mmCIF file of the C-alpha atoms, coordinates in Angstrom:
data_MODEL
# 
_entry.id   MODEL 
# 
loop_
_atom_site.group_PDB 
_atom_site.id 
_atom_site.type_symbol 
_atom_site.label_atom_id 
_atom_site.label_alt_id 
_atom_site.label_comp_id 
_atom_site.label_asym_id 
_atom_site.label_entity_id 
_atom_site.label_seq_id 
_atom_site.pdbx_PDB_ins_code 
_atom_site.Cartn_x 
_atom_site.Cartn_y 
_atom_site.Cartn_z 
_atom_site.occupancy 
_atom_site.B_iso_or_equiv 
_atom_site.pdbx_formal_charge 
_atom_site.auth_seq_id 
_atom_site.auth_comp_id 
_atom_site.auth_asym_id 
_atom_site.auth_atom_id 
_atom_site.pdbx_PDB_model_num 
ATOM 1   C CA . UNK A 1 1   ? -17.634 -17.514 7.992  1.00 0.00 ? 1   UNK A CA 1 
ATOM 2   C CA . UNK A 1 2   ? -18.011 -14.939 10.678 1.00 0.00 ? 2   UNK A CA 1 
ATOM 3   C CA . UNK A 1 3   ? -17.710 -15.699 14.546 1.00 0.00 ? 3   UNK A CA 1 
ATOM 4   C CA . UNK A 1 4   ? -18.317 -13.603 17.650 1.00 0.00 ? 4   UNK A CA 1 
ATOM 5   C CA . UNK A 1 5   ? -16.711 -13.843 20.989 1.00 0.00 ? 5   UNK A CA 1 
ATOM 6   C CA . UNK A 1 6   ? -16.449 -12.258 24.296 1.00 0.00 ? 6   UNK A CA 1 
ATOM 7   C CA . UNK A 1 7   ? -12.949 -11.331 24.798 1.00 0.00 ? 7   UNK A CA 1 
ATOM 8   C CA . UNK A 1 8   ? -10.384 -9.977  26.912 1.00 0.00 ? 8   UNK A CA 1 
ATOM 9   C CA . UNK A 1 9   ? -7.837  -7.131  24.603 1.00 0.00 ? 9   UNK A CA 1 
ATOM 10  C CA . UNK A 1 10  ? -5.039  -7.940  26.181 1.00 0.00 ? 10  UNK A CA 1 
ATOM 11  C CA . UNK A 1 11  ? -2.196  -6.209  24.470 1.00 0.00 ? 11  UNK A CA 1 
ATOM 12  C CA . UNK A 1 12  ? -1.188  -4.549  21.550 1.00 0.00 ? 12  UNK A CA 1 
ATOM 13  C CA . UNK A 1 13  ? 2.723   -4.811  20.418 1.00 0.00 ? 13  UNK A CA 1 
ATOM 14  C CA . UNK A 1 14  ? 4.326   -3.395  17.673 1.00 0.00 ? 14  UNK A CA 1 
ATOM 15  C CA . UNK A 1 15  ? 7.600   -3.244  16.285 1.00 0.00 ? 15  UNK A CA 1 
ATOM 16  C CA . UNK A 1 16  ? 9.214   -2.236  12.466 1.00 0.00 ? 16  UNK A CA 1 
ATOM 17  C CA . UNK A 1 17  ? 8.093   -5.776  11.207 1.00 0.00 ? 17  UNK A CA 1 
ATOM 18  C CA . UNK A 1 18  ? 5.120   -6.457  12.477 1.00 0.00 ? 18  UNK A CA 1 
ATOM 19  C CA . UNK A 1 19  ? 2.046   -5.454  14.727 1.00 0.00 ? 19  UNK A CA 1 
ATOM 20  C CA . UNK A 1 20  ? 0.022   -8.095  16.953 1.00 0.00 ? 20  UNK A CA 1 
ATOM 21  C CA . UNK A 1 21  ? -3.084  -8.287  18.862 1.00 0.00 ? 21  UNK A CA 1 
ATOM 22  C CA . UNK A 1 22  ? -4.078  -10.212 21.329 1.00 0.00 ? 22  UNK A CA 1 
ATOM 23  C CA . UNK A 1 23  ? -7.647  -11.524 22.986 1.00 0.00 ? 23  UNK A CA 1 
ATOM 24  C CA . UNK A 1 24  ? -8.138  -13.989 26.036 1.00 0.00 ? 24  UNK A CA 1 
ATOM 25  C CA . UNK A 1 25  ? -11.831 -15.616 24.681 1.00 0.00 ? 25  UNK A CA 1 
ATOM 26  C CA . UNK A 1 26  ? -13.972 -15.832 27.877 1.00 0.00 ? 26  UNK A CA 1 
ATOM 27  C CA . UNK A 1 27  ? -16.664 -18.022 29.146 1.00 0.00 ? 27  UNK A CA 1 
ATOM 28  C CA . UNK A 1 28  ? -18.108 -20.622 26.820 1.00 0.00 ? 28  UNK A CA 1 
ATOM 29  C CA . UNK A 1 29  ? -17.717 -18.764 23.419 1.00 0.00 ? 29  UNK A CA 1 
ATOM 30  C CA . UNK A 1 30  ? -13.896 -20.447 23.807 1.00 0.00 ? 30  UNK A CA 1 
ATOM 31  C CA . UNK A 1 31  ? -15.340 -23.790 22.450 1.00 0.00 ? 31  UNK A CA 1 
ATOM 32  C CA . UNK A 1 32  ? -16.418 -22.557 19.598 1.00 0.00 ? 32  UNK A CA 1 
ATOM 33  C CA . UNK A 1 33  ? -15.533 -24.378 16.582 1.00 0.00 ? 33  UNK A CA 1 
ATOM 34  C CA . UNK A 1 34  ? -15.452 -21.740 13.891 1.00 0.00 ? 34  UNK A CA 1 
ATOM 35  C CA . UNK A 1 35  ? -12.597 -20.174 16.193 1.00 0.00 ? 35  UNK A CA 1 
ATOM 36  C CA . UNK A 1 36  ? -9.970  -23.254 14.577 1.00 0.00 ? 36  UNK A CA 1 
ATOM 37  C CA . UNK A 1 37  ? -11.571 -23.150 11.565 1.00 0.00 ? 37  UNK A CA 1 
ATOM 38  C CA . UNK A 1 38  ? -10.180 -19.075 11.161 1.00 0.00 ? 38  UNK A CA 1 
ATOM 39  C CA . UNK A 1 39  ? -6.883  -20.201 12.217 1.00 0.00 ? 39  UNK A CA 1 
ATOM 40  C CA . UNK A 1 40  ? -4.069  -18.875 10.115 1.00 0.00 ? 40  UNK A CA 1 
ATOM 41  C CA . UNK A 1 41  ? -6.959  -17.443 7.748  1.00 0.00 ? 41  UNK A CA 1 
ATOM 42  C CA . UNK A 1 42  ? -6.884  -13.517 7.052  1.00 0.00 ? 42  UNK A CA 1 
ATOM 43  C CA . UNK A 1 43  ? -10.054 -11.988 8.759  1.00 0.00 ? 43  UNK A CA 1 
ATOM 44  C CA . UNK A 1 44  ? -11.542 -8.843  9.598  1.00 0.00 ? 44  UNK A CA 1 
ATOM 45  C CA . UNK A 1 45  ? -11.970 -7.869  13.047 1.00 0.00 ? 45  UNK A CA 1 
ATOM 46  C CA . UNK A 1 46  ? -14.440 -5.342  14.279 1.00 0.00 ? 46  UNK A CA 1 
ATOM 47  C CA . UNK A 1 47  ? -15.516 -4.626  18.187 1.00 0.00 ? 47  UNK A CA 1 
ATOM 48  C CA . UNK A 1 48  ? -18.979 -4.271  19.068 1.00 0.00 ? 48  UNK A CA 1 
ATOM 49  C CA . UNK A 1 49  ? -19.658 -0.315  19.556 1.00 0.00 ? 49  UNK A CA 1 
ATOM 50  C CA . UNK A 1 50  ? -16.929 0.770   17.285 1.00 0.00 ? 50  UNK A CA 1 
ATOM 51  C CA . UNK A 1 51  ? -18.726 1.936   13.890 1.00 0.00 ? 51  UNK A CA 1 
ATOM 52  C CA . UNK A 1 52  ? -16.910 1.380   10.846 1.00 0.00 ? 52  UNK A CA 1 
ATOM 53  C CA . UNK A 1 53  ? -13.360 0.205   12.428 1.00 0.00 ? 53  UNK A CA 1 
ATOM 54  C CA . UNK A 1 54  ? -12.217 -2.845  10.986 1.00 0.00 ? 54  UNK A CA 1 
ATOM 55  C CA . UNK A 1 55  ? -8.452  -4.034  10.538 1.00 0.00 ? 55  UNK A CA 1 
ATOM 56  C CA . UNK A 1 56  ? -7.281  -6.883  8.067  1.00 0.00 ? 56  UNK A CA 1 
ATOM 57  C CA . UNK A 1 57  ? -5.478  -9.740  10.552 1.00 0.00 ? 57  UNK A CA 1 
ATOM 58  C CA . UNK A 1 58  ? -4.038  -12.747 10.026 1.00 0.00 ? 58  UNK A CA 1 
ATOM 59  C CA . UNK A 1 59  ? -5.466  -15.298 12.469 1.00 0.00 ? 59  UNK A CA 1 
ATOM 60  C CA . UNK A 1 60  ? -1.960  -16.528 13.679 1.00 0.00 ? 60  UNK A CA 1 
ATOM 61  C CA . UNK A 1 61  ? -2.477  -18.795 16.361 1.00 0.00 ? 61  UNK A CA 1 
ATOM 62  C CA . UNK A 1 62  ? -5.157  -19.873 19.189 1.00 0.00 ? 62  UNK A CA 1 
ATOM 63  C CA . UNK A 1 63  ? -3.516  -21.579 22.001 1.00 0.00 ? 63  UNK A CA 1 
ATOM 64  C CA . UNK A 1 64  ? -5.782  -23.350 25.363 1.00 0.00 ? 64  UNK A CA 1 
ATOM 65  C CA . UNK A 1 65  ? -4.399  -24.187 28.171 1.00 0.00 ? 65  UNK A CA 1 
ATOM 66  C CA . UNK A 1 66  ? -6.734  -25.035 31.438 1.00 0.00 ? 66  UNK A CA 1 
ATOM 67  C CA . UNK A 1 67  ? -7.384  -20.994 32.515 1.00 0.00 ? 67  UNK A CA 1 
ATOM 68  C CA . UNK A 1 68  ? -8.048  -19.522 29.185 1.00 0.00 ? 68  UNK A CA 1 
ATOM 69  C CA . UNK A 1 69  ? -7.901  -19.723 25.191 1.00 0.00 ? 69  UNK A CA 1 
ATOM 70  C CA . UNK A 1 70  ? -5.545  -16.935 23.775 1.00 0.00 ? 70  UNK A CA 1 
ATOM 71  C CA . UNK A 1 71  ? -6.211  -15.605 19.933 1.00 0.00 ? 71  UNK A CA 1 
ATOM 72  C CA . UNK A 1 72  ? -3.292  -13.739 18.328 1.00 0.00 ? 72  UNK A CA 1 
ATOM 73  C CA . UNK A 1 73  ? -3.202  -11.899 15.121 1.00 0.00 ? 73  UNK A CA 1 
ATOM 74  C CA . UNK A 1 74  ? -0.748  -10.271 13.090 1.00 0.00 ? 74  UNK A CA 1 
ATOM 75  C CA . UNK A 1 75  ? -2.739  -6.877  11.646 1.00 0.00 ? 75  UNK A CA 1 
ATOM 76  C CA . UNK A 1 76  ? -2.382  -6.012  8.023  1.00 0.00 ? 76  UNK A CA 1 
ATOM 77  C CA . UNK A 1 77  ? 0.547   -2.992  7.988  1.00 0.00 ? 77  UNK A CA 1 
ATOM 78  C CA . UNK A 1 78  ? -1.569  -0.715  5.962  1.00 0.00 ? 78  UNK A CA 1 
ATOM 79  C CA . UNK A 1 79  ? -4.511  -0.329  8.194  1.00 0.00 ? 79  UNK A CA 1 
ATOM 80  C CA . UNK A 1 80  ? -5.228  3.650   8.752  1.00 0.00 ? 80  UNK A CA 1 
ATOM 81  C CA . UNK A 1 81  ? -3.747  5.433   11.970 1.00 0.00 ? 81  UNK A CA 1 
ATOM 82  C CA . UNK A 1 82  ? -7.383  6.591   12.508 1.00 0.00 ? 82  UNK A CA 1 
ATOM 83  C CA . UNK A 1 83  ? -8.912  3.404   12.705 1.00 0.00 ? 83  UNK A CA 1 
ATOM 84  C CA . UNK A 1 84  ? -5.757  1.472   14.393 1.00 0.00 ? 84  UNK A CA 1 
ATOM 85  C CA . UNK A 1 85  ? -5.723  4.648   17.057 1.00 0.00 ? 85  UNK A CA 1 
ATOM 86  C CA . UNK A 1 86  ? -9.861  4.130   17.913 1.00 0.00 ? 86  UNK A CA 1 
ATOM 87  C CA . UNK A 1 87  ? -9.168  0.355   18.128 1.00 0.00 ? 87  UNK A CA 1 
ATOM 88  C CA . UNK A 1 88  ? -6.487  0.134   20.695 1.00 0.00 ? 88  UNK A CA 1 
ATOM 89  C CA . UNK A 1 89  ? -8.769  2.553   22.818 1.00 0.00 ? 89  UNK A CA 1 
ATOM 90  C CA . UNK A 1 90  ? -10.234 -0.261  23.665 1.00 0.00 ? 90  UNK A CA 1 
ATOM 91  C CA . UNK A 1 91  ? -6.852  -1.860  24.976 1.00 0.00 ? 91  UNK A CA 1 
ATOM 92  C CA . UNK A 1 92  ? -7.013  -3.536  28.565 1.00 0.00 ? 92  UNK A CA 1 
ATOM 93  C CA . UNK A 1 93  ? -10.944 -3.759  28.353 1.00 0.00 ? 93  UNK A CA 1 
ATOM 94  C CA . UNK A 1 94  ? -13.694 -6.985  27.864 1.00 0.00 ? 94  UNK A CA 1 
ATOM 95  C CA . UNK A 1 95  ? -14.872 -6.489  24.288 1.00 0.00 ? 95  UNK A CA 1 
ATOM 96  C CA . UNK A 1 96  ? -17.565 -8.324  22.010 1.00 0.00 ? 96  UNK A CA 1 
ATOM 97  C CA . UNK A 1 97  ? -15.350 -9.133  19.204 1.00 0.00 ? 97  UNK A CA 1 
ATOM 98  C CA . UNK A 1 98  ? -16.163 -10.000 15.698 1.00 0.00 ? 98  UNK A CA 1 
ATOM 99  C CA . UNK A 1 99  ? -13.877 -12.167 13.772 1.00 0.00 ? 99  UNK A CA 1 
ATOM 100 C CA . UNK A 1 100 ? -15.068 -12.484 9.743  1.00 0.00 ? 100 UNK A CA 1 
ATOM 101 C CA . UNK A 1 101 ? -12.967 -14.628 7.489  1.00 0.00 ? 101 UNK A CA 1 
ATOM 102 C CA . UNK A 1 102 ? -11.863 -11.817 4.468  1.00 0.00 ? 102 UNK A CA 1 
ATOM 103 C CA . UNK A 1 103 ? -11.599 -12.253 0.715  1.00 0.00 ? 103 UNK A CA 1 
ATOM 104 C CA . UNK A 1 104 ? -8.548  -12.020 0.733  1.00 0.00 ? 104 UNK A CA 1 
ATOM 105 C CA . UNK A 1 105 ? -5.912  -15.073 0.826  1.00 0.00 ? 105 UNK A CA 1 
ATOM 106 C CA . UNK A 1 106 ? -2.926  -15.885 2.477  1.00 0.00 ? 106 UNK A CA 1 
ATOM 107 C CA . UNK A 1 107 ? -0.435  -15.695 -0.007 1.00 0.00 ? 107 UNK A CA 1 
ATOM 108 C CA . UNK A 1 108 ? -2.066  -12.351 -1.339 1.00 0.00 ? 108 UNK A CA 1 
ATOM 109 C CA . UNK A 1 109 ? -1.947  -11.237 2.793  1.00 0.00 ? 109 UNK A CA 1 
ATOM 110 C CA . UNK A 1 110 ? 2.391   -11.751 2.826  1.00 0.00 ? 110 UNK A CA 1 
ATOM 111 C CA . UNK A 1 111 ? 2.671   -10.310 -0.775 1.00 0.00 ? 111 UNK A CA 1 
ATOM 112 C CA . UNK A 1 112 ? 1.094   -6.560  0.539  1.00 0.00 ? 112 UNK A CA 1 
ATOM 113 C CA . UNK A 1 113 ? 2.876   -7.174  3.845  1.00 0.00 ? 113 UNK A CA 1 
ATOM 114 C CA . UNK A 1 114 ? 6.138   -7.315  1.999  1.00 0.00 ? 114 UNK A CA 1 
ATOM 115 C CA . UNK A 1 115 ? 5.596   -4.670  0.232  1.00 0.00 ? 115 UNK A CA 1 
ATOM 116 C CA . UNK A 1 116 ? 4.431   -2.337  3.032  1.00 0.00 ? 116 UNK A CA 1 
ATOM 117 C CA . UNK A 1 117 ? 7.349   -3.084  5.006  1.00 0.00 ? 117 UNK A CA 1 
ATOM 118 C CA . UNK A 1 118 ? 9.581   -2.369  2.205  1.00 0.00 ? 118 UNK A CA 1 
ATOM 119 C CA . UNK A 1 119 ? 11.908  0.161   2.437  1.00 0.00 ? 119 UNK A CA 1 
ATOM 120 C CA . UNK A 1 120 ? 15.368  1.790   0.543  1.00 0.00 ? 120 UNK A CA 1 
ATOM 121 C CA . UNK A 1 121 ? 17.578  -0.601  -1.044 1.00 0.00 ? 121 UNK A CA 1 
ATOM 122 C CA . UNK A 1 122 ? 21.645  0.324   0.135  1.00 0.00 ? 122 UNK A CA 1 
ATOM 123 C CA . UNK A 1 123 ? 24.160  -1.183  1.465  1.00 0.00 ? 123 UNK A CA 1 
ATOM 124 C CA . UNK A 1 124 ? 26.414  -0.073  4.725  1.00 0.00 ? 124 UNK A CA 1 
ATOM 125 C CA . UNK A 1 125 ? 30.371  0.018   4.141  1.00 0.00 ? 125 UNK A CA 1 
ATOM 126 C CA . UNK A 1 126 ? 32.941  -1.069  6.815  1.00 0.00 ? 126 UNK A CA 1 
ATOM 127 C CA . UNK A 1 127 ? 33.486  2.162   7.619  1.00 0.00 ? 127 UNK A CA 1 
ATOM 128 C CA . UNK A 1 128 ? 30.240  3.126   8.627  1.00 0.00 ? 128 UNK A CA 1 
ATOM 129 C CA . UNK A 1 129 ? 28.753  5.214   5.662  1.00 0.00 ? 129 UNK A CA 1 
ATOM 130 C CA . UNK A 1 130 ? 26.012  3.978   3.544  1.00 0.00 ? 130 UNK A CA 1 
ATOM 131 C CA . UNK A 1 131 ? 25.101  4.014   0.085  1.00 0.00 ? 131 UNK A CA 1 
ATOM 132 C CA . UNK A 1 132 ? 21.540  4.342   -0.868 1.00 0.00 ? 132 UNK A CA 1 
ATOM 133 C CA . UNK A 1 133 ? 20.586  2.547   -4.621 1.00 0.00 ? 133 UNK A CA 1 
ATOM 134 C CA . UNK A 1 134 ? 17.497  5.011   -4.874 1.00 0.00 ? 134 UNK A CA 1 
ATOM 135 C CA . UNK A 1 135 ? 17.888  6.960   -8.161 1.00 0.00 ? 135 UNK A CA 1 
ATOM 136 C CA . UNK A 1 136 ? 15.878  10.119  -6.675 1.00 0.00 ? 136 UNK A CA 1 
ATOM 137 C CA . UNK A 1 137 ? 18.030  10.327  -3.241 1.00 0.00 ? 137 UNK A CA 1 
ATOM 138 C CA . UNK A 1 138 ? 19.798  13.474  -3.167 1.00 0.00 ? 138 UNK A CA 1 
ATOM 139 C CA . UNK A 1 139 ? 23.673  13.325  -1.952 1.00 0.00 ? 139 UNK A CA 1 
ATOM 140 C CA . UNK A 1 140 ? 25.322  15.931  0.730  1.00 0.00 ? 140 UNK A CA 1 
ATOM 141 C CA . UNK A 1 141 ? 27.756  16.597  -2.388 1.00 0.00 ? 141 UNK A CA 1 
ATOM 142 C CA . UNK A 1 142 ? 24.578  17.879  -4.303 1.00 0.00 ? 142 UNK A CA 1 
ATOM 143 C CA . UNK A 1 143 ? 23.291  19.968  -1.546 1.00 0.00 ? 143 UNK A CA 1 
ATOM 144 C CA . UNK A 1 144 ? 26.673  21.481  -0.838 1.00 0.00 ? 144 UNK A CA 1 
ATOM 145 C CA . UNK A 1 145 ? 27.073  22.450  -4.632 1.00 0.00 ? 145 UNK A CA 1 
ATOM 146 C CA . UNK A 1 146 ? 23.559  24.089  -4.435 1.00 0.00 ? 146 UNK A CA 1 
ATOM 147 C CA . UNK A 1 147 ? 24.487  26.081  -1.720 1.00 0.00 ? 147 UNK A CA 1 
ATOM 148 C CA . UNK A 1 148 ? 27.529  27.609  -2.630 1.00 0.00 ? 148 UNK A CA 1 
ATOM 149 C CA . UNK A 1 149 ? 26.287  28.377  -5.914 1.00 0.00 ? 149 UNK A CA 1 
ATOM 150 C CA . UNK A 1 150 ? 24.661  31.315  -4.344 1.00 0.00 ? 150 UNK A CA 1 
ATOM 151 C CA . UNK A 1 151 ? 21.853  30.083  -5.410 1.00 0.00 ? 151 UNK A CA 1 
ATOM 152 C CA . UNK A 1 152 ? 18.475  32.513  -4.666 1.00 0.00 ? 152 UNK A CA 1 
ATOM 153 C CA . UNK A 1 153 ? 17.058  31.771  -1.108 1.00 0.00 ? 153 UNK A CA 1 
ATOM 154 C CA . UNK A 1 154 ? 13.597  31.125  -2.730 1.00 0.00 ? 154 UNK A CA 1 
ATOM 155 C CA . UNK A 1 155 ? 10.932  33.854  -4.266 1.00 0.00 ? 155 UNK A CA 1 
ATOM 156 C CA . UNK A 1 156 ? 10.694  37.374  -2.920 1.00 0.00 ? 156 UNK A CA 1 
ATOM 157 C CA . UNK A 1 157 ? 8.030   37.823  0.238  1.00 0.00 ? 157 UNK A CA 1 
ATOM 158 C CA . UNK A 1 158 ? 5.504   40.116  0.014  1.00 0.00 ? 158 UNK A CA 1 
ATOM 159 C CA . UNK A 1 159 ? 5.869   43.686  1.403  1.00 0.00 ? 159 UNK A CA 1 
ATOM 160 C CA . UNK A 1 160 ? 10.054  42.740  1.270  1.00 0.00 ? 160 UNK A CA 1 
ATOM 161 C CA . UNK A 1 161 ? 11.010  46.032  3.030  1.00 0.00 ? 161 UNK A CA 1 
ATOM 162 C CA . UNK A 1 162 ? 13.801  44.769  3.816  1.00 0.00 ? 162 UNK A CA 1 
ATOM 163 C CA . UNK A 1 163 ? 13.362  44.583  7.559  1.00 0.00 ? 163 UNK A CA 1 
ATOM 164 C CA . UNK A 1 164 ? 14.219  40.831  9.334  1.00 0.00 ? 164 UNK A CA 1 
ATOM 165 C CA . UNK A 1 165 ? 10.493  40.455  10.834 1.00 0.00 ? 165 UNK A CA 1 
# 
């Protein structure tokens, strides 16, 4: 199912857990049916003039009151700086947006959010230090010992004459 709508960008947020869009739907294209039928679907929105810039959403909520019917959606946290940057361009403008219900479910949506989002496992003492559970982390103890093993400051320049510059 794929819908389009004249819209309204009205903001972009985004904070460490999650990123959200948001369109005002104007004029008549705000009774559209298909527009409930997306709800809390993933889809794929585009905007008309923007060539090959989609981002992954879920359709979080549509809410009408008696001035205007407001779309949010919650945008997939892999989506490429590129296309996110040429997107929010478009911020603060009337758009022709296209809203296309993806392959891709729910469930499946969450499981790729959680694992975007995740980050180093640890835990924080009561004293304000923290220990990290990642195997590959290197301690300050380990980079201390490197350092005053003398060891070699990396391989010889070229043309080492010696001279600072």
């Amino acid at each position: 199912m794929s819908v389009q709508v004249k819209a309204h960008f009205n903001k972009q947020t985004k904070d460490s857990k999650k990123e959200l869009v948001q369109f005002y739907v104007k004029g008549d294209d705000e009774h559209k049916p298909e527009l409930n039928g997306l709800t809390r679907e993933v889809v794929i929105l585009s905007i008309e003039g923007l060539d090959d810039v989609e981002l992954t959403a879920e359709f979080k909520k549509s809410a009408k009151d008696s001035k205007k019917t407001v779309l949010e959606f919650e945008v997939k946290g892999d989506s490429s700086a590129q296309q996110t940057f040429e997107f929010y361009k478009k911020a603060g403008s009337d758009v022709i947006l296209n809203i296309t219900e993806s392959q891709m479910t729910i469930d499946e949506f969450h499981e790729e959010q959680e694992e975007y989002r995740e980050g180093v496992r640890g835990k924080i003492n009561p004293d304000g230090t923290v220990e990290v559970e990642d195997k590959n982390q290197v301690t300050i103890d380990e980079v201390a010992a490197a350092a005053e093993g003398g060891e070699d400051e990396g391989p010889p320049m070229p043309n080492d004459d010696g001279l600072p510059f």
